[in-house]
Coordinates of C-alpha atoms and ligand atoms in Angstrom, one line a residue:
Chain A
M532 CA -4.3 35.0 -23.8
T533 CA -4.5 38.4 -22.1
E534 CA -8.1 37.8 -21.5
I535 CA -7.5 34.6 -19.7
M536 CA -4.8 36.2 -17.6
Q537 CA -7.1 38.8 -16.2
A538 CA -9.2 36.2 -14.4
A539 CA -8.1 34.8 -11.0
P540 CA -5.5 32.0 -11.5
L541 CA -6.6 28.4 -11.1
L542 CA -3.4 27.5 -9.4
K543 CA -1.3 30.0 -7.5
V544 CA 2.0 29.1 -6.0
N545 CA 3.4 31.7 -3.7
D546 CA 7.0 31.8 -2.7
I547 CA 7.4 28.2 -1.6
H548 CA 10.5 26.8 0.0
V549 CA 11.0 23.1 0.2
Y550 CA 13.7 21.1 2.0
Y551 CA 14.9 17.5 2.0
G552 CA 16.3 17.4 5.5
A553 CA 19.0 20.1 5.3
I554 CA 19.0 20.3 1.5
H555 CA 17.2 23.5 0.4
A556 CA 15.7 22.2 -2.9
I557 CA 13.2 24.9 -3.7
K558 CA 14.3 28.4 -2.8
G559 CA 11.2 30.6 -3.2
I560 CA 9.2 29.8 -6.3
S561 CA 6.0 31.5 -7.4
L562 CA 4.0 30.6 -10.4
E563 CA 0.4 30.7 -11.7
V564 CA -1.7 28.6 -14.0
Y565 CA -4.9 30.0 -15.5
E566 CA -7.8 28.1 -16.6
N567 CA -7.5 26.4 -20.1
E568 CA -3.8 27.1 -20.3
I569 CA -0.9 24.7 -20.8
V570 CA 2.0 25.9 -18.8
T571 CA 5.3 24.2 -18.9
L572 CA 8.1 24.1 -16.4
I573 CA 11.5 23.4 -18.0
G574 CA 14.9 23.0 -16.6
A575 CA 17.9 20.8 -16.3
N576 CA 18.0 17.6 -14.3
G577 CA 18.0 18.3 -10.6
A578 CA 16.6 21.9 -11.0
G579 CA 13.7 21.1 -8.7
K580 CA 10.9 20.6 -11.1
S581 CA 9.6 17.3 -9.7
T582 CA 10.0 18.7 -6.1
T583 CA 7.8 21.6 -7.2
L584 CA 5.0 19.4 -8.6
N585 CA 5.1 17.0 -5.6
T586 CA 4.8 19.9 -3.3
I587 CA 1.8 21.3 -5.2
A588 CA 0.2 17.8 -5.1
G589 CA 0.7 17.6 -1.3
L590 CA 3.3 14.8 -1.3
L591 CA 5.8 17.2 0.1
K592 CA 5.2 20.0 2.5
P593 CA 6.6 23.5 1.9
R594 CA 8.4 25.0 4.9
Q595 CA 7.3 28.4 3.8
G596 CA 4.9 29.8 1.2
T597 CA 1.4 28.7 0.0
V598 CA -0.2 26.7 -2.7
E599 CA -3.7 27.9 -3.7
L600 CA -6.2 26.2 -6.0
N601 CA -9.1 28.4 -7.0
G602 CA -8.2 30.7 -4.1
E603 CA -8.3 27.9 -1.5
V604 CA -5.1 27.3 0.4
L605 CA -4.0 23.7 0.1
N606 CA -1.1 23.7 2.5
G607 CA -1.1 20.9 5.1
L608 CA -4.0 19.0 3.5
G609 CA -1.9 16.0 2.3
A610 CA -2.1 14.5 -1.2
S611 CA -5.2 12.4 -0.6
K612 CA -7.3 15.3 0.4
I613 CA -6.1 17.5 -2.4
V614 CA -7.1 15.1 -5.2
P615 CA -10.9 15.5 -4.7
K616 CA -10.4 19.3 -5.0
G617 CA -9.6 18.9 -8.6
L618 CA -5.8 18.5 -8.8
S619 CA -4.2 15.4 -10.2
L620 CA -0.5 14.6 -10.6
C621 CA 0.8 12.0 -13.1
P622 CA 4.1 11.4 -11.4
E623 CA 7.6 11.1 -12.7
G624 CA 8.4 7.5 -13.7
R625 CA 4.6 6.8 -14.2
R626 CA 4.2 4.8 -11.0
I627 CA 1.3 2.8 -12.2
F628 CA 0.2 -0.1 -10.0
Q629 CA 2.3 -2.8 -11.7
Q630 CA 0.5 -5.8 -10.2
M631 CA -3.0 -4.6 -10.9
T632 CA -4.9 -4.8 -14.2
V633 CA -5.2 -1.8 -16.5
R634 CA -8.9 -1.5 -15.6
E635 CA -8.1 -1.7 -11.8
N636 CA -5.5 1.1 -12.3
L637 CA -8.1 3.3 -13.9
E638 CA -10.6 2.5 -11.2
M639 CA -8.1 3.5 -8.6
G640 CA -7.7 6.9 -10.4
A641 CA -11.4 7.5 -9.6
F642 CA -11.0 6.4 -6.0
T643 CA -12.5 9.7 -4.6
R644 CA -15.5 9.7 -7.0
P645 CA -18.9 8.2 -6.5
L646 CA -19.1 4.6 -7.8
N647 CA -22.0 5.3 -10.3
E648 CA -19.9 7.9 -12.2
I649 CA -16.9 5.6 -12.8
S650 CA -18.1 3.5 -15.7
A651 CA -18.8 6.6 -17.9
S652 CA -15.3 7.9 -17.2
L653 CA -13.9 4.5 -18.0
E654 CA -15.6 4.5 -21.4
E655 CA -14.3 8.0 -22.0
M656 CA -10.7 6.9 -21.3
F657 CA -11.1 3.8 -23.4
E658 CA -12.3 6.0 -26.3
R659 CA -9.4 8.4 -25.9
F660 CA -6.8 5.6 -25.4
P661 CA -8.0 2.6 -27.5
R662 CA -4.9 0.7 -26.7
L663 CA -5.9 0.6 -23.1
K664 CA -9.3 -0.8 -24.0
E665 CA -7.6 -3.7 -25.8
R666 CA -5.5 -4.4 -22.7
E667 CA -8.2 -3.8 -20.1
K668 CA -7.6 -7.0 -18.3
Q669 CA -3.9 -7.2 -18.7
I670 CA -1.6 -6.8 -15.7
A671 CA -0.2 -3.3 -16.0
G672 CA 3.4 -4.3 -15.3
T673 CA 3.4 -6.2 -18.6
L674 CA 2.5 -3.2 -20.7
S675 CA 5.1 -1.5 -22.9
G676 CA 6.6 1.8 -21.8
G677 CA 4.4 3.9 -24.0
E678 CA 1.3 2.0 -22.9
Q679 CA 2.3 2.5 -19.3
Q680 CA 2.6 6.2 -19.8
M681 CA -0.8 6.3 -21.4
L682 CA -2.2 4.4 -18.5
A683 CA -0.6 6.8 -16.1
M684 CA -2.2 9.7 -17.8
A685 CA -5.6 8.1 -18.1
R686 CA -5.4 7.2 -14.5
A687 CA -4.7 10.8 -13.5
L688 CA -7.6 11.9 -15.6
M689 CA -10.0 9.5 -13.9
S690 CA -10.4 11.9 -11.0
R691 CA -11.7 14.5 -13.4
P692 CA -9.1 17.1 -12.4
K693 CA -9.5 20.8 -13.1
L694 CA -5.7 20.9 -13.3
L695 CA -3.6 18.0 -14.6
M696 CA 0.1 18.0 -13.8
L697 CA 2.3 15.9 -15.9
D698 CA 5.9 15.1 -14.7
E699 CA 8.0 14.2 -17.7
P700 CA 5.5 12.2 -19.6
S701 CA 7.9 11.6 -22.5
M702 CA 10.7 10.3 -20.4
G703 CA 12.4 7.2 -21.8
L704 CA 10.1 6.8 -24.8
A705 CA 11.0 6.3 -28.4
P706 CA 10.6 9.5 -30.6
I707 CA 7.4 8.3 -32.3
L708 CA 5.8 7.7 -28.9
V709 CA 7.0 11.1 -27.7
E710 CA 5.1 12.6 -30.5
Q711 CA 2.1 10.6 -29.7
I712 CA 2.2 11.7 -26.0
F713 CA 2.4 15.3 -27.1
S714 CA -0.5 15.0 -29.5
I715 CA -2.5 13.5 -26.7
I716 CA -1.6 16.5 -24.5
S717 CA -2.8 18.9 -27.2
E718 CA -6.0 16.9 -27.6
L719 CA -6.6 17.1 -23.8
H720 CA -6.0 20.8 -23.9
A721 CA -8.4 21.2 -26.7
S722 CA -11.0 19.4 -24.8
G723 CA -10.7 21.9 -21.9
V724 CA -8.2 20.4 -19.5
T725 CA -5.8 22.8 -17.9
I726 CA -2.3 21.4 -17.8
L727 CA 1.0 22.0 -16.0
L728 CA 3.7 20.2 -17.8
I729 CA 7.2 19.3 -16.8
E730 CA 9.6 18.3 -19.6
Q731 CA 13.2 17.7 -20.4
N732 CA 12.2 17.9 -24.0
A733 CA 12.0 21.7 -24.0
Q734 CA 11.6 22.0 -27.7
M735 CA 8.3 20.1 -27.8
A736 CA 7.1 21.4 -24.5
L737 CA 7.5 25.0 -25.6
H738 CA 5.7 24.3 -28.9
V739 CA 2.7 22.9 -27.1
A740 CA 2.5 25.3 -24.2
N741 CA 1.0 28.8 -23.9
R742 CA 3.4 30.0 -21.2
A743 CA 6.6 28.7 -19.7
Y744 CA 8.8 29.0 -16.6
V745 CA 12.5 28.1 -16.6
M746 CA 14.0 26.6 -13.4
E747 CA 17.6 26.5 -12.3
T748 CA 18.7 25.0 -9.0
G749 CA 15.5 25.7 -7.0
L750 CA 14.7 29.1 -8.5
I751 CA 12.7 30.4 -11.5
T752 CA 15.1 32.3 -13.7
M753 CA 12.9 33.1 -16.7
Q754 CA 9.2 33.2 -17.6
G755 CA 7.0 34.3 -20.4
P756 CA 4.9 33.3 -23.4
A757 CA 6.2 30.0 -24.8
E758 CA 6.9 31.5 -28.3
E759 CA 9.1 34.2 -26.7
L760 CA 11.2 31.7 -24.8
L761 CA 11.6 29.6 -27.9
Q762 CA 13.3 32.6 -29.5
N763 CA 15.3 33.6 -26.4
D764 CA 19.0 33.2 -26.9
A765 CA 19.8 32.0 -23.4
V766 CA 17.0 29.4 -23.6
Q767 CA 18.1 28.2 -27.0
K768 CA 21.7 27.7 -25.7
A769 CA 20.8 26.0 -22.5
Y770 CA 17.8 23.9 -23.4
L771 CA 17.3 23.7 -27.2
G772 CA 20.8 22.7 -28.1
S773 CA 21.3 25.3 -30.8
Chain B
M867 CA -2.9 -44.3 10.7
I868 CA -0.2 -42.6 12.7
F869 CA 0.9 -40.9 9.5
L870 CA -2.6 -39.6 8.8
D871 CA -2.9 -38.5 12.5
N872 CA 0.3 -36.5 12.3
L873 CA -0.8 -35.0 9.0
I874 CA -4.1 -33.8 10.4
N875 CA -2.4 -32.4 13.5
G876 CA 0.2 -30.7 11.3
L877 CA -2.5 -29.1 9.2
S878 CA -4.3 -27.9 12.3
L879 CA -1.2 -26.4 13.9
G880 CA -0.2 -25.0 10.5
S881 CA -3.6 -23.4 10.2
I882 CA -3.0 -21.5 13.4
Y883 CA 0.4 -20.4 12.2
A884 CA -1.2 -19.3 8.9
I885 CA -3.9 -17.2 10.6
I886 CA -1.2 -15.5 12.7
A887 CA 1.1 -15.2 9.7
L888 CA -1.6 -13.3 7.8
G889 CA -1.3 -10.5 10.4
Y890 CA 2.5 -10.3 10.0
T891 CA 2.4 -10.4 6.2
M892 CA -0.4 -7.9 5.7
V893 CA 1.2 -5.4 8.0
Y894 CA 4.5 -5.9 6.4
G895 CA 3.1 -5.6 2.9
I896 CA 1.2 -2.4 3.6
A897 CA 3.0 -0.6 6.4
K898 CA 6.4 -2.1 5.5
M899 CA 7.2 -2.9 9.1
L900 CA 7.6 -6.0 11.2
N901 CA 5.1 -5.9 14.0
F902 CA 6.8 -8.1 16.6
A903 CA 4.0 -7.3 19.1
H904 CA 1.6 -9.3 16.9
G905 CA 2.3 -12.6 18.8
D906 CA 1.4 -10.9 22.1
V907 CA -1.9 -9.6 20.6
I908 CA -2.8 -13.3 20.3
M909 CA -2.1 -13.8 24.0
V910 CA -4.3 -10.9 24.9
G911 CA -7.1 -12.3 22.7
A912 CA -6.8 -15.6 24.4
Y913 CA -7.0 -14.0 27.9
I914 CA -10.0 -12.0 26.9
A915 CA -11.8 -15.1 25.7
F916 CA -10.7 -16.9 28.8
C917 CA -12.2 -14.2 31.1
A918 CA -15.3 -14.0 29.0
L919 CA -15.9 -17.8 29.3
Q920 CA -14.7 -18.3 32.8
Y921 CA -15.7 -15.2 34.7
W922 CA -18.3 -13.3 32.7
G923 CA -20.4 -16.2 31.6
F924 CA -20.3 -15.4 27.9
P925 CA -21.4 -18.0 25.5
P926 CA -18.4 -19.2 23.4
V927 CA -19.3 -17.3 20.2
L928 CA -19.7 -14.1 22.1
A929 CA -16.4 -14.7 23.9
I930 CA -14.7 -14.9 20.6
V931 CA -16.4 -11.7 19.4
A932 CA -15.3 -9.9 22.6
A933 CA -11.7 -11.1 22.1
M934 CA -11.8 -9.9 18.5
A935 CA -13.2 -6.5 19.5
V936 CA -10.6 -6.0 22.2
C937 CA -7.7 -7.1 19.9
T938 CA -8.9 -4.9 17.1
A939 CA -9.0 -1.9 19.4
L940 CA -5.6 -2.8 20.8
G941 CA -4.0 -3.3 17.3
V942 CA -5.4 0.1 16.1
T943 CA -4.3 1.8 19.3
I944 CA -0.8 0.3 19.1
E945 CA -0.5 1.4 15.5
G946 CA -1.7 4.9 16.2
L947 CA 0.3 5.6 19.3
A948 CA 3.5 3.7 18.8
Y949 CA 4.0 3.2 15.1
R950 CA 2.4 6.1 13.3
P951 CA 4.7 8.8 14.8
L952 CA 7.6 6.8 13.4
R953 CA 6.2 6.6 9.8
Q954 CA 9.2 8.5 8.5
A955 CA 11.7 7.1 10.9
A956 CA 14.4 4.5 10.2
S957 CA 13.1 0.9 10.1
L958 CA 15.4 -0.1 12.9
A959 CA 13.7 2.4 15.2
V960 CA 10.3 1.0 14.3
L961 CA 11.6 -2.6 14.9
I962 CA 12.9 -1.7 18.4
T963 CA 9.5 0.0 19.2
A964 CA 7.7 -3.2 18.1
I965 CA 9.9 -5.3 20.4
G966 CA 9.3 -2.9 23.2
M967 CA 5.6 -3.1 22.6
S968 CA 5.8 -6.8 22.7
Y969 CA 7.3 -6.7 26.2
L970 CA 4.8 -4.0 27.3
L971 CA 1.9 -6.3 26.4
Q972 CA 3.5 -9.4 28.1
N973 CA 4.3 -7.4 31.3
T974 CA 0.8 -5.9 31.4
A975 CA -0.7 -9.3 31.1
L976 CA 1.6 -10.5 33.9
M977 CA 0.3 -7.7 36.1
I978 CA -3.4 -8.3 35.3
W979 CA -3.5 -12.1 35.1
G980 CA -0.4 -13.2 37.0
A981 CA 2.3 -15.7 36.1
N982 CA 0.3 -18.9 36.9
P983 CA -0.8 -20.6 33.8
K984 CA -4.6 -20.7 33.3
S985 CA -6.3 -23.7 31.9
F986 CA -8.4 -22.7 28.9
P987 CA -12.0 -23.9 29.3
R988 CA -13.7 -26.4 27.1
T989 CA -16.1 -25.1 24.5
F990 CA -17.8 -26.4 21.5
I991 CA -14.5 -25.9 19.7
N992 CA -12.6 -28.6 21.6
G993 CA -15.6 -30.3 23.2
T994 CA -15.9 -33.4 21.1
T995 CA -13.8 -36.1 19.4
L996 CA -14.8 -37.3 16.1
R997 CA -14.2 -40.8 14.9
I998 CA -13.6 -41.4 11.2
G999 CA -12.8 -45.1 10.8
Q1000 CA -9.9 -45.7 13.0
L1001 CA -9.0 -42.1 13.2
S1002 CA -10.0 -40.0 16.1
V1003 CA -9.9 -36.3 15.5
S1004 CA -10.6 -33.5 18.0
S1005 CA -13.2 -31.0 16.9
A1006 CA -10.7 -28.3 17.6
T1007 CA -8.6 -29.7 14.8
I1008 CA -11.4 -29.7 12.3
I1009 CA -12.6 -26.2 13.3
T1010 CA -9.1 -24.8 13.1
I1011 CA -8.6 -26.1 9.6
L1012 CA -12.1 -24.9 8.5
A1013 CA -11.5 -21.5 10.0
N1014 CA -8.3 -21.1 8.1
I1015 CA -10.0 -22.0 4.8
V1016 CA -12.8 -19.6 5.4
I1017 CA -10.4 -16.8 6.4
M1018 CA -8.3 -17.4 3.4
I1019 CA -11.3 -17.2 1.0
A1020 CA -12.7 -14.1 2.8
L1021 CA -9.4 -12.2 2.7
T1022 CA -8.7 -13.1 -0.9
L1023 CA -12.2 -11.8 -1.9
F1024 CA -11.7 -8.7 0.3
T1025 CA -8.4 -7.7 -1.3
A1026 CA -9.6 -8.5 -4.8
K1027 CA -13.1 -7.0 -4.8
T1028 CA -13.6 -4.3 -2.1
K1029 CA -12.6 -0.7 -2.3
M1030 CA -10.6 -0.9 0.9
G1031 CA -8.9 -4.1 -0.2
K1032 CA -7.8 -2.5 -3.5
A1033 CA -6.6 0.5 -1.6
M1034 CA -4.5 -1.8 0.5
R1035 CA -2.9 -3.3 -2.6
C1036 CA -2.1 0.2 -3.9
V1037 CA -0.5 1.3 -0.6
S1038 CA 1.4 -1.9 -0.5
E1039 CA 2.8 -1.4 -4.0
D1040 CA 3.5 2.4 -3.9
R1041 CA 2.5 4.5 -1.0
G1042 CA 3.0 7.8 -2.8
A1043 CA 1.1 6.8 -5.9
A1044 CA -1.7 5.6 -3.6
E1045 CA -1.9 9.0 -2.0
L1046 CA -2.1 10.6 -5.4
M1047 CA -5.2 8.5 -6.1
G1048 CA -6.8 10.1 -3.0
I1049 CA -6.3 7.0 -0.8
N1050 CA -5.9 7.9 2.9
V1051 CA -2.8 5.9 3.7
N1052 CA -3.0 6.2 7.5
R1053 CA -6.6 5.0 7.5
T1054 CA -5.6 2.1 5.2
I1055 CA -2.8 1.1 7.6
S1056 CA -5.2 1.3 10.6
V1057 CA -7.6 -1.0 8.9
T1058 CA -4.8 -3.4 8.1
F1059 CA -3.9 -3.5 11.8
A1060 CA -7.5 -4.0 12.7
I1061 CA -7.9 -7.0 10.5
G1062 CA -4.6 -8.5 11.5
S1063 CA -5.4 -8.1 15.2
A1064 CA -8.9 -9.5 14.9
L1065 CA -7.4 -12.6 13.2
A1066 CA -4.9 -12.8 16.0
A1067 CA -7.8 -13.0 18.5
I1068 CA -9.2 -15.9 16.5
A1069 CA -5.8 -17.6 16.4
G1070 CA -5.5 -17.1 20.2
V1071 CA -8.8 -18.9 20.8
L1072 CA -7.9 -21.7 18.4
L1073 CA -4.5 -22.1 19.8
C1074 CA -5.7 -22.4 23.4
S1075 CA -8.5 -24.7 22.3
S1076 CA -5.9 -27.2 21.1
Y1077 CA -3.1 -26.4 23.6
P1078 CA -5.1 -25.2 26.6
I1079 CA -2.4 -23.6 28.7
L1080 CA -2.5 -19.8 28.9
Q1081 CA 0.2 -17.6 30.3
P1082 CA 1.6 -14.2 29.4
T1083 CA 4.3 -15.7 27.1
T1084 CA 1.8 -17.9 25.3
G1085 CA 1.9 -15.8 22.1
S1086 CA 5.7 -15.6 21.8
M1087 CA 6.7 -18.9 20.3
P1088 CA 3.7 -19.2 17.9
G1089 CA 4.3 -15.6 17.0
I1090 CA 7.9 -16.3 16.0
K1091 CA 6.9 -19.4 14.2
A1092 CA 4.2 -17.6 12.3
F1093 CA 6.6 -14.8 11.4
T1094 CA 8.9 -17.5 10.1
A1095 CA 6.0 -19.0 8.2
A1096 CA 5.3 -15.6 6.6
V1097 CA 8.9 -15.3 5.5
F1098 CA 8.9 -18.9 4.3
G1099 CA 5.8 -18.3 2.1
G1100 CA 7.1 -14.9 1.0
I1101 CA 6.5 -11.9 3.3
G1102 CA 3.9 -9.5 1.9
S1103 CA 2.0 -12.3 0.1
I1104 CA -1.4 -13.5 1.5
P1105 CA -1.4 -16.9 -0.2
G1106 CA 2.3 -17.1 0.8
A1107 CA 1.4 -16.8 4.5
M1108 CA -1.2 -19.5 4.1
L1109 CA 1.1 -21.9 2.4
G1110 CA 4.0 -21.1 4.7
G1111 CA 1.9 -21.5 7.8
V1112 CA 0.4 -24.8 6.8
L1113 CA 3.8 -26.2 5.6
L1114 CA 5.5 -25.1 8.8
G1115 CA 2.9 -26.8 11.0
V1116 CA 3.2 -30.0 9.0
I1117 CA 7.0 -30.0 9.0
E1118 CA 7.0 -29.3 12.7
I1119 CA 4.7 -32.2 13.6
F1120 CA 6.5 -34.6 11.3
G1121 CA 9.9 -33.5 12.4
K1122 CA 8.9 -34.1 16.0
A1123 CA 7.2 -37.5 15.2
Y1124 CA 9.8 -39.0 13.0
I1125 CA 13.1 -37.3 13.7
S1126 CA 13.4 -35.9 17.1
T1127 CA 10.9 -34.4 19.6
E1128 CA 13.6 -32.1 21.0
L1129 CA 14.8 -30.9 17.7
G1130 CA 11.4 -30.3 16.2
D1131 CA 11.7 -26.5 16.2
A1132 CA 15.3 -26.6 15.0
I1133 CA 14.1 -28.7 12.0
V1134 CA 11.6 -26.1 11.2
F1135 CA 14.2 -23.4 11.0
A1136 CA 16.6 -25.6 9.1
V1137 CA 14.0 -26.0 6.4
L1138 CA 13.4 -22.3 6.4
I1139 CA 17.1 -21.6 5.9
V1140 CA 17.3 -24.0 3.0
V1141 CA 14.2 -22.5 1.3
L1142 CA 15.6 -19.0 1.7
L1143 CA 18.9 -20.1 0.3
V1144 CA 17.2 -21.4 -2.8
K1145 CA 14.5 -18.8 -3.1
P1146 CA 15.4 -15.7 -1.0
S1147 CA 12.0 -14.0 -1.5
G1148 CA 10.2 -17.1 0.0
L1149 CA 7.9 -19.6 -1.8
L1150 CA 5.4 -17.1 -3.2
G1151 CA 7.2 -13.9 -2.6
K1152 CA 7.4 -11.1 -5.3
Q1153 CA 6.8 -13.4 -8.2
I1154 CA 6.2 -11.6 -11.5
R1155 CA 2.7 -12.1 -12.5
E1156 CA 2.0 -13.3 -16.0
K1157 CA -0.4 -11.9 -18.6
V1158 CA -4.0 -12.8 -17.8
Ligands
ADP1973 N1 14.2 12.4 -1.8 C1 15.2 13.3 -1.9 N2 16.1 13.4 -0.9 C2 17.1 14.3 -1.0 N3 17.2 15.1 -2.0 C3 16.4 15.1 -3.1 C4 15.3 14.1 -3.1 N4 14.6 14.3 -4.2 C5 15.3 15.2 -4.9 N5 16.3 15.7 -4.2 C6 17.2 16.8 -4.7 O1 16.5 17.9 -4.9 C7 16.9 18.6 -6.1 C8 15.7 18.7 -7.0 O2 15.4 17.4 -7.5 P1 14.1 17.2 -8.5 O3 13.0 18.0 -8.0 O4 13.9 15.8 -8.6 O5 14.7 17.8 -9.8 P2 14.1 17.7 -11.3 O6 12.8 17.1 -11.3 O7 14.1 19.1 -11.9 O8 15.1 16.8 -12.1 C9 18.1 17.8 -6.6 O9 19.2 18.4 -6.2 C10 17.9 16.5 -6.0 O10 19.1 15.8 -5.8
MG1974 MG1 12.1 15.3 -12.1

């Protein structure tokens, strides 16, 4: 862990402020993600977790502060120009293309990559998510919730991101599917993907993560190694229900 | 015979509506706005073709290409200058802008070409009359119907197979998710306007080949009817625009022939209202697709 931390961070968020009109949703957040880490961002509903990820991805613009990937400032680029730099967001609520087939969804994930590389990546995804292979030609809107989540994650991976950001991947899924999603996250991590994970399910998120940040109403209130936060009294009271 | 005659005329008129409706429906589906200036782009296309044929001595095919080129540039410019700055604005503001753009185009045409109607020249499109048995059909009718079929097939293939076509479907479904794929939304919307405006130029030439009177308001009524056709078929749906356009043309011609010439347009709108009461999303609008 300490060894990893000495290198320059892959993602560096520097004191960002984000507004929705007059609403000050993010009030100065800084965080880092180092290569090969899983970092989780936990917090109650409305704390500003999604806003933070959407800002990093370029869907929202910070009024102040910077987002850097590998030392390169991303501010003002816009989401579509950030994707090819190696950052991919699997958004809250999945937002797969309901009217397209599973295969088309995956192909769209590789939109910024050269055509000749796509079929190898498709095979890779079908190997990792065999259910998607079975449903390759099915219209995505007809998949079950768990399958849609897998498709959303696979689609986000199709751009070959250096950093994968997952916004509540377990939302609305049955417990057995939640476990499955988390084991996929562990597998992805093991295969070398760096992950920034948002979760309501703090228990599972803290178990899978290396480090964690706790957010409350637009601010980061706590941070540290995941095991430490798991033991922390305040965290246990607020997020682990014990 | 009269029945068949009417049917063919209805299909031809409907094909023009359908080609115009495609522009409305694609722009609505992808940019989520009603481009009320679309009808006037048709008029501009017709005037360009008119000038190219009458004054510049262009052969007909080149005149059509010139009209398409000018309309494409016009559509992309209108989008970039007038609509793009309003991307985050309330939809009412965008609608008012589109109506303003419509009048700007009409008044500019009035300034350049005057109020006197021009008579659209004869070309290969409307040059001959074909006799099939007792039926006599203008070549313009046949060419219009064929053009509609070719455009429909081409657009269907374009959206199903090409990278840009797929990007359009993504933007139409979820703009934010499309951006997260790396799709440049502004560029995709520009291309949509380009295609819609090029089709408007074709529609303008076809319209004036069948009804050869050209004036600055020439695009208004067909524009409104085509918009109606797009809603009728299910706005946002490409096959819906085709179906809506063709049906609208047929209903209009039959209504005029068998019920009342004066009330022809009212009949069209009455049918629209009934359809929307029964199926608010239009004939093919927002249907849930089934498993393949
Ligand atoms: N589109 C929006 N317009 C206005 N306010 C918003 C919008 N999206 C989120 N917010 C507000 O910003 C705050 C943070 O929301 P969000 O980032 O979605 O929280 P989280 O993901 O942690 O549940 C909330 O108070 C929410 O009401
Ligand atoms: Mg959220």
